Short mmCIF file of C-alpha atoms in Angstrom, two decimals:
data_model
loop_
_atom_site.label_atom_id
_atom_site.label_comp_id
_atom_site.label_asym_id
_atom_site.label_seq_id
_atom_site.Cartn_x
_atom_site.Cartn_y
_atom_site.Cartn_z
CA LYS A 1 47.35 -151.86 -120.33
CA ALA A 2 49.83 -152.33 -117.49
CA GLY A 3 53.27 -153.59 -118.38
CA VAL A 4 55.29 -156.34 -116.75
CA THR A 5 55.51 -155.73 -113.01
CA GLN A 6 58.38 -157.00 -110.91
CA THR A 7 58.69 -156.85 -107.15
CA PRO A 8 60.62 -155.98 -105.18
CA ARG A 9 62.62 -153.39 -107.06
CA TYR A 10 65.70 -153.75 -104.87
CA LEU A 11 66.91 -156.45 -102.52
CA ILE A 12 69.93 -156.80 -100.27
CA LYS A 13 70.74 -160.24 -98.93
CA THR A 14 73.71 -161.97 -97.37
CA ARG A 15 75.48 -165.08 -98.54
CA GLY A 16 73.65 -168.29 -97.73
CA GLN A 17 70.21 -166.73 -97.61
CA GLN A 18 67.49 -167.41 -100.10
CA VAL A 19 65.36 -164.98 -102.06
CA THR A 20 62.07 -165.01 -103.95
CA LEU A 21 61.33 -162.59 -106.77
CA SER A 22 57.89 -161.97 -108.21
CA CYS A 23 56.66 -161.14 -111.70
CA SER A 24 53.23 -160.24 -113.03
CA PRO A 25 53.07 -160.45 -116.84
CA ILE A 26 51.11 -158.21 -119.14
CA SER A 27 47.42 -159.08 -118.94
CA GLY A 28 46.66 -161.92 -121.35
CA HIS A 29 50.28 -163.01 -121.71
CA ARG A 30 50.83 -166.63 -120.80
CA SER A 31 54.57 -167.03 -121.25
CA VAL A 32 57.00 -165.72 -118.64
CA SER A 33 60.77 -165.84 -118.97
CA TRP A 34 63.49 -164.89 -116.52
CA TYR A 35 66.90 -163.45 -117.37
CA GLN A 36 69.93 -162.55 -115.30
CA GLN A 37 71.88 -159.45 -116.31
CA THR A 38 75.40 -158.74 -115.08
CA PRO A 39 78.07 -156.39 -116.44
CA GLY A 40 80.37 -159.30 -117.18
CA GLN A 41 77.98 -161.85 -118.67
CA GLY A 42 75.26 -159.66 -120.14
CA LEU A 43 71.73 -161.03 -120.40
CA GLN A 44 71.57 -164.74 -119.69
CA PHE A 45 68.44 -166.86 -120.01
CA LEU A 46 67.34 -168.57 -116.79
CA PHE A 47 64.06 -170.32 -117.64
CA GLU A 48 60.70 -169.93 -119.31
CA TYR A 49 57.24 -170.93 -118.16
CA PHE A 50 54.08 -171.39 -120.15
CA SER A 51 50.79 -172.63 -118.74
CA GLU A 52 52.44 -173.37 -115.39
CA THR A 53 55.04 -175.65 -117.03
CA GLN A 54 58.74 -174.97 -117.39
CA ARG A 55 59.42 -175.13 -121.13
CA ASN A 56 63.08 -174.18 -121.28
CA LYS A 57 65.92 -173.87 -118.82
CA GLY A 58 69.23 -172.08 -119.20
CA ASN A 59 72.59 -173.16 -117.93
CA PHE A 60 72.24 -172.21 -114.29
CA PRO A 61 72.70 -174.34 -111.16
CA GLY A 62 69.78 -175.98 -109.40
CA ARG A 63 69.83 -173.21 -106.77
CA PHE A 64 67.84 -171.21 -109.30
CA SER A 65 64.25 -172.33 -109.60
CA GLY A 66 60.92 -170.90 -110.56
CA ARG A 67 57.26 -171.53 -110.93
CA GLN A 68 54.21 -170.12 -112.64
CA PHE A 69 50.74 -169.88 -111.21
CA SER A 70 47.40 -170.39 -112.93
CA ASN A 71 47.00 -166.61 -113.38
CA SER A 72 50.37 -166.58 -115.25
CA ARG A 73 52.16 -164.75 -112.44
CA SER A 74 55.60 -166.18 -111.82
CA GLU A 75 58.14 -166.37 -109.06
CA MET A 76 61.78 -167.28 -109.13
CA ASN A 77 63.75 -168.45 -106.16
CA VAL A 78 67.47 -168.49 -105.52
CA SER A 79 68.66 -170.57 -102.58
CA THR A 80 72.00 -170.47 -100.78
CA LEU A 81 72.92 -167.12 -102.27
CA GLU A 82 76.47 -166.51 -103.46
CA LEU A 83 78.25 -163.20 -104.06
CA GLY A 84 78.15 -163.92 -107.79
CA ASP A 85 74.37 -163.97 -107.76
CA SER A 86 74.36 -160.18 -107.47
CA ALA A 87 72.64 -159.04 -110.64
CA LEU A 88 69.62 -157.41 -112.22
CA TYR A 89 66.96 -160.11 -112.59
CA LEU A 90 64.59 -159.40 -115.42
CA CYS A 91 61.23 -160.94 -116.11
CA ALA A 92 59.75 -160.88 -119.60
CA SER A 93 56.35 -161.86 -120.87
CA SER A 94 54.90 -162.74 -124.25
CA LEU A 95 51.52 -163.81 -125.50
CA THR A 96 52.50 -167.40 -126.27
CA ASP A 97 55.63 -169.53 -126.34
CA ARG A 98 55.72 -169.80 -130.13
CA THR A 99 58.14 -168.16 -132.53
CA ASN A 100 57.43 -164.74 -133.98
CA GLU A 101 56.53 -163.41 -130.57
CA LYS A 102 57.59 -160.19 -128.91
CA LEU A 103 59.25 -160.22 -125.52
CA PHE A 104 58.35 -157.42 -123.08
CA PHE A 105 60.49 -156.81 -120.03
CA GLY A 106 59.78 -155.48 -116.57
CA SER A 107 62.03 -152.98 -114.79
CA GLY A 108 63.82 -155.77 -112.98
CA THR A 109 64.82 -156.61 -109.43
CA GLN A 110 68.31 -155.47 -108.47
CA LEU A 111 69.71 -158.10 -106.11
CA SER A 112 72.82 -157.38 -104.08
CA VAL A 113 74.41 -160.24 -102.14
CA LEU A 114 76.79 -159.16 -99.38
CA GLY B 1 74.91 -171.51 -125.96
CA GLN B 2 74.49 -169.28 -128.97
CA GLN B 3 76.92 -166.43 -129.38
CA LEU B 4 75.71 -163.09 -130.63
CA ASN B 5 78.41 -160.65 -131.64
CA GLN B 6 77.22 -157.08 -131.45
CA SER B 7 79.24 -154.15 -132.75
CA PRO B 8 80.36 -151.59 -132.15
CA GLN B 9 80.71 -151.94 -128.38
CA SER B 10 80.34 -148.20 -127.89
CA MET B 11 79.74 -145.11 -129.97
CA PHE B 12 80.23 -141.42 -129.31
CA ILE B 13 78.46 -139.26 -131.85
CA GLN B 14 77.35 -135.69 -132.38
CA GLU B 15 73.68 -134.83 -132.17
CA GLY B 16 72.13 -135.05 -135.61
CA GLU B 17 74.41 -137.80 -136.89
CA ASP B 18 73.18 -141.19 -138.05
CA VAL B 19 74.06 -144.38 -136.16
CA SER B 20 74.51 -147.95 -137.38
CA MET B 21 75.03 -151.08 -135.34
CA ASN B 22 74.77 -154.78 -136.10
CA CYS B 23 74.57 -158.25 -134.66
CA THR B 24 75.90 -161.46 -136.12
CA SER B 25 75.29 -165.01 -135.07
CA SER B 26 76.82 -168.39 -135.72
CA SER B 27 73.31 -169.83 -136.04
CA ILE B 28 70.21 -169.10 -138.04
CA PHE B 29 67.54 -167.16 -136.17
CA ASN B 30 63.78 -167.07 -136.75
CA THR B 31 63.19 -163.80 -134.94
CA TRP B 32 65.30 -160.74 -134.24
CA LEU B 33 64.35 -158.15 -131.62
CA TRP B 34 66.05 -154.83 -130.89
CA TYR B 35 65.92 -153.21 -127.45
CA LYS B 36 67.08 -150.03 -125.72
CA GLN B 37 67.96 -150.08 -122.04
CA ASP B 38 68.45 -147.14 -119.70
CA PRO B 39 70.51 -147.56 -116.50
CA GLY B 40 68.67 -149.48 -113.81
CA GLU B 41 65.70 -150.21 -116.04
CA GLY B 42 64.55 -153.15 -118.11
CA PRO B 43 65.07 -153.29 -121.88
CA VAL B 44 62.37 -151.61 -123.95
CA LEU B 45 61.39 -153.26 -127.21
CA LEU B 46 62.09 -151.06 -130.24
CA ILE B 47 61.61 -153.24 -133.31
CA ALA B 48 60.68 -156.87 -134.05
CA LEU B 49 61.74 -158.70 -137.23
CA TYR B 50 60.34 -162.05 -138.39
CA LYS B 51 61.41 -162.66 -142.00
CA ALA B 52 64.74 -162.76 -143.80
CA GLY B 53 65.24 -159.50 -145.67
CA GLU B 54 62.51 -157.72 -143.70
CA LEU B 55 63.06 -153.98 -143.21
CA THR B 56 61.03 -152.33 -140.45
CA SER B 57 60.94 -148.75 -139.20
CA ASN B 58 59.86 -147.20 -135.93
CA GLY B 59 60.18 -143.43 -136.23
CA ARG B 60 63.85 -142.61 -136.72
CA LEU B 61 64.82 -146.24 -136.15
CA THR B 62 65.13 -148.77 -138.96
CA ALA B 63 66.13 -152.40 -138.54
CA GLN B 64 66.72 -155.20 -141.02
CA PHE B 65 66.65 -158.98 -140.77
CA GLY B 66 69.69 -160.19 -142.70
CA ILE B 67 69.22 -162.35 -145.78
CA THR B 68 71.40 -165.11 -144.32
CA ARG B 69 69.22 -165.05 -141.16
CA LYS B 70 72.45 -164.87 -139.18
CA ASP B 71 72.57 -161.11 -138.78
CA SER B 72 70.55 -158.00 -138.16
CA PHE B 73 71.15 -154.26 -138.38
CA LEU B 74 69.79 -151.23 -136.57
CA ASN B 75 70.06 -147.69 -137.85
CA ILE B 76 69.13 -144.50 -136.01
CA SER B 77 68.82 -141.37 -138.10
CA ALA B 78 69.35 -137.81 -136.90
CA SER B 79 70.29 -138.79 -133.36
CA ILE B 80 69.06 -136.74 -130.40
CA PRO B 81 70.22 -136.67 -126.75
CA SER B 82 67.43 -138.99 -125.58
CA ASP B 83 68.82 -141.74 -127.82
CA VAL B 84 71.54 -142.23 -125.21
CA GLY B 85 71.47 -145.73 -123.76
CA ILE B 86 72.50 -149.30 -124.42
CA TYR B 87 71.06 -151.06 -127.44
CA PHE B 88 70.69 -154.83 -127.51
CA CYS B 89 69.84 -157.27 -130.22
CA ALA B 90 68.15 -160.56 -129.37
CA GLY B 91 67.64 -163.61 -131.52
CA GLN B 92 65.34 -166.60 -131.19
CA VAL B 93 66.28 -169.97 -132.65
CA ASP B 94 63.13 -171.97 -132.15
CA THR B 95 60.01 -172.14 -130.03
CA GLY B 96 60.06 -171.72 -126.29
CA ASN B 97 60.82 -168.03 -126.16
CA GLN B 98 64.48 -168.52 -125.34
CA PHE B 99 66.24 -165.50 -126.73
CA TYR B 100 69.97 -164.96 -127.00
CA PHE B 101 71.19 -161.44 -126.45
CA GLY B 102 74.04 -159.46 -127.91
CA THR B 103 76.59 -157.79 -125.67
CA GLY B 104 75.10 -154.37 -126.29
CA THR B 105 76.13 -151.12 -127.96
CA SER B 106 76.51 -148.15 -125.65
CA LEU B 107 75.47 -144.96 -127.42
CA THR B 108 76.49 -141.49 -126.25
CA VAL B 109 75.10 -138.46 -128.09
CA ILE B 110 77.01 -135.23 -127.66
CA PRO B 111 74.76 -132.16 -127.92
#
């Protein structure tokens, strides 16, 4: 069974641009979460989608948005990029959005904002 | 948001030694997960814990869900060089799959 797939693996953008990251969850998994990882802040929760609906949102500005498609694939978008948005963006999937679930991560997209 | 204190921050040990690390929270968690992350890669799930007092093993790794539900422990026995990496704990408060992560323990194994 294929794991969580994230594309692209690396991205270089300049300030003010926007970026879209893609995530394909493990087959059969319906919940997709996004996390931002930086050396200073660690792993921070961005948002979670289940059945195409955003269920939870972390404490990030509105420039960060996402969506989930009917096949459970998800995209996240960051508009008006800032230098501080440079980070490893991780997507994670789980079977459902209930408790007692396991969270499986992809390899991430390393975003560098110049 | 929830604060997860993970300690120690880093460890330097000799190959063959045992390792212990822990996470504590100010809140009660329903689920604890332990991960290992290599540089430039995503975290890999090691162990999942769902009940207070639960003790679960995965090879040389053993993790426990604290009785108070505010802490969890990970032990690695007879460490080997491939154990090198950063270990994270993650806790879930309620439904919605929002997990809070510890700050990580960086493990270095000296052959």
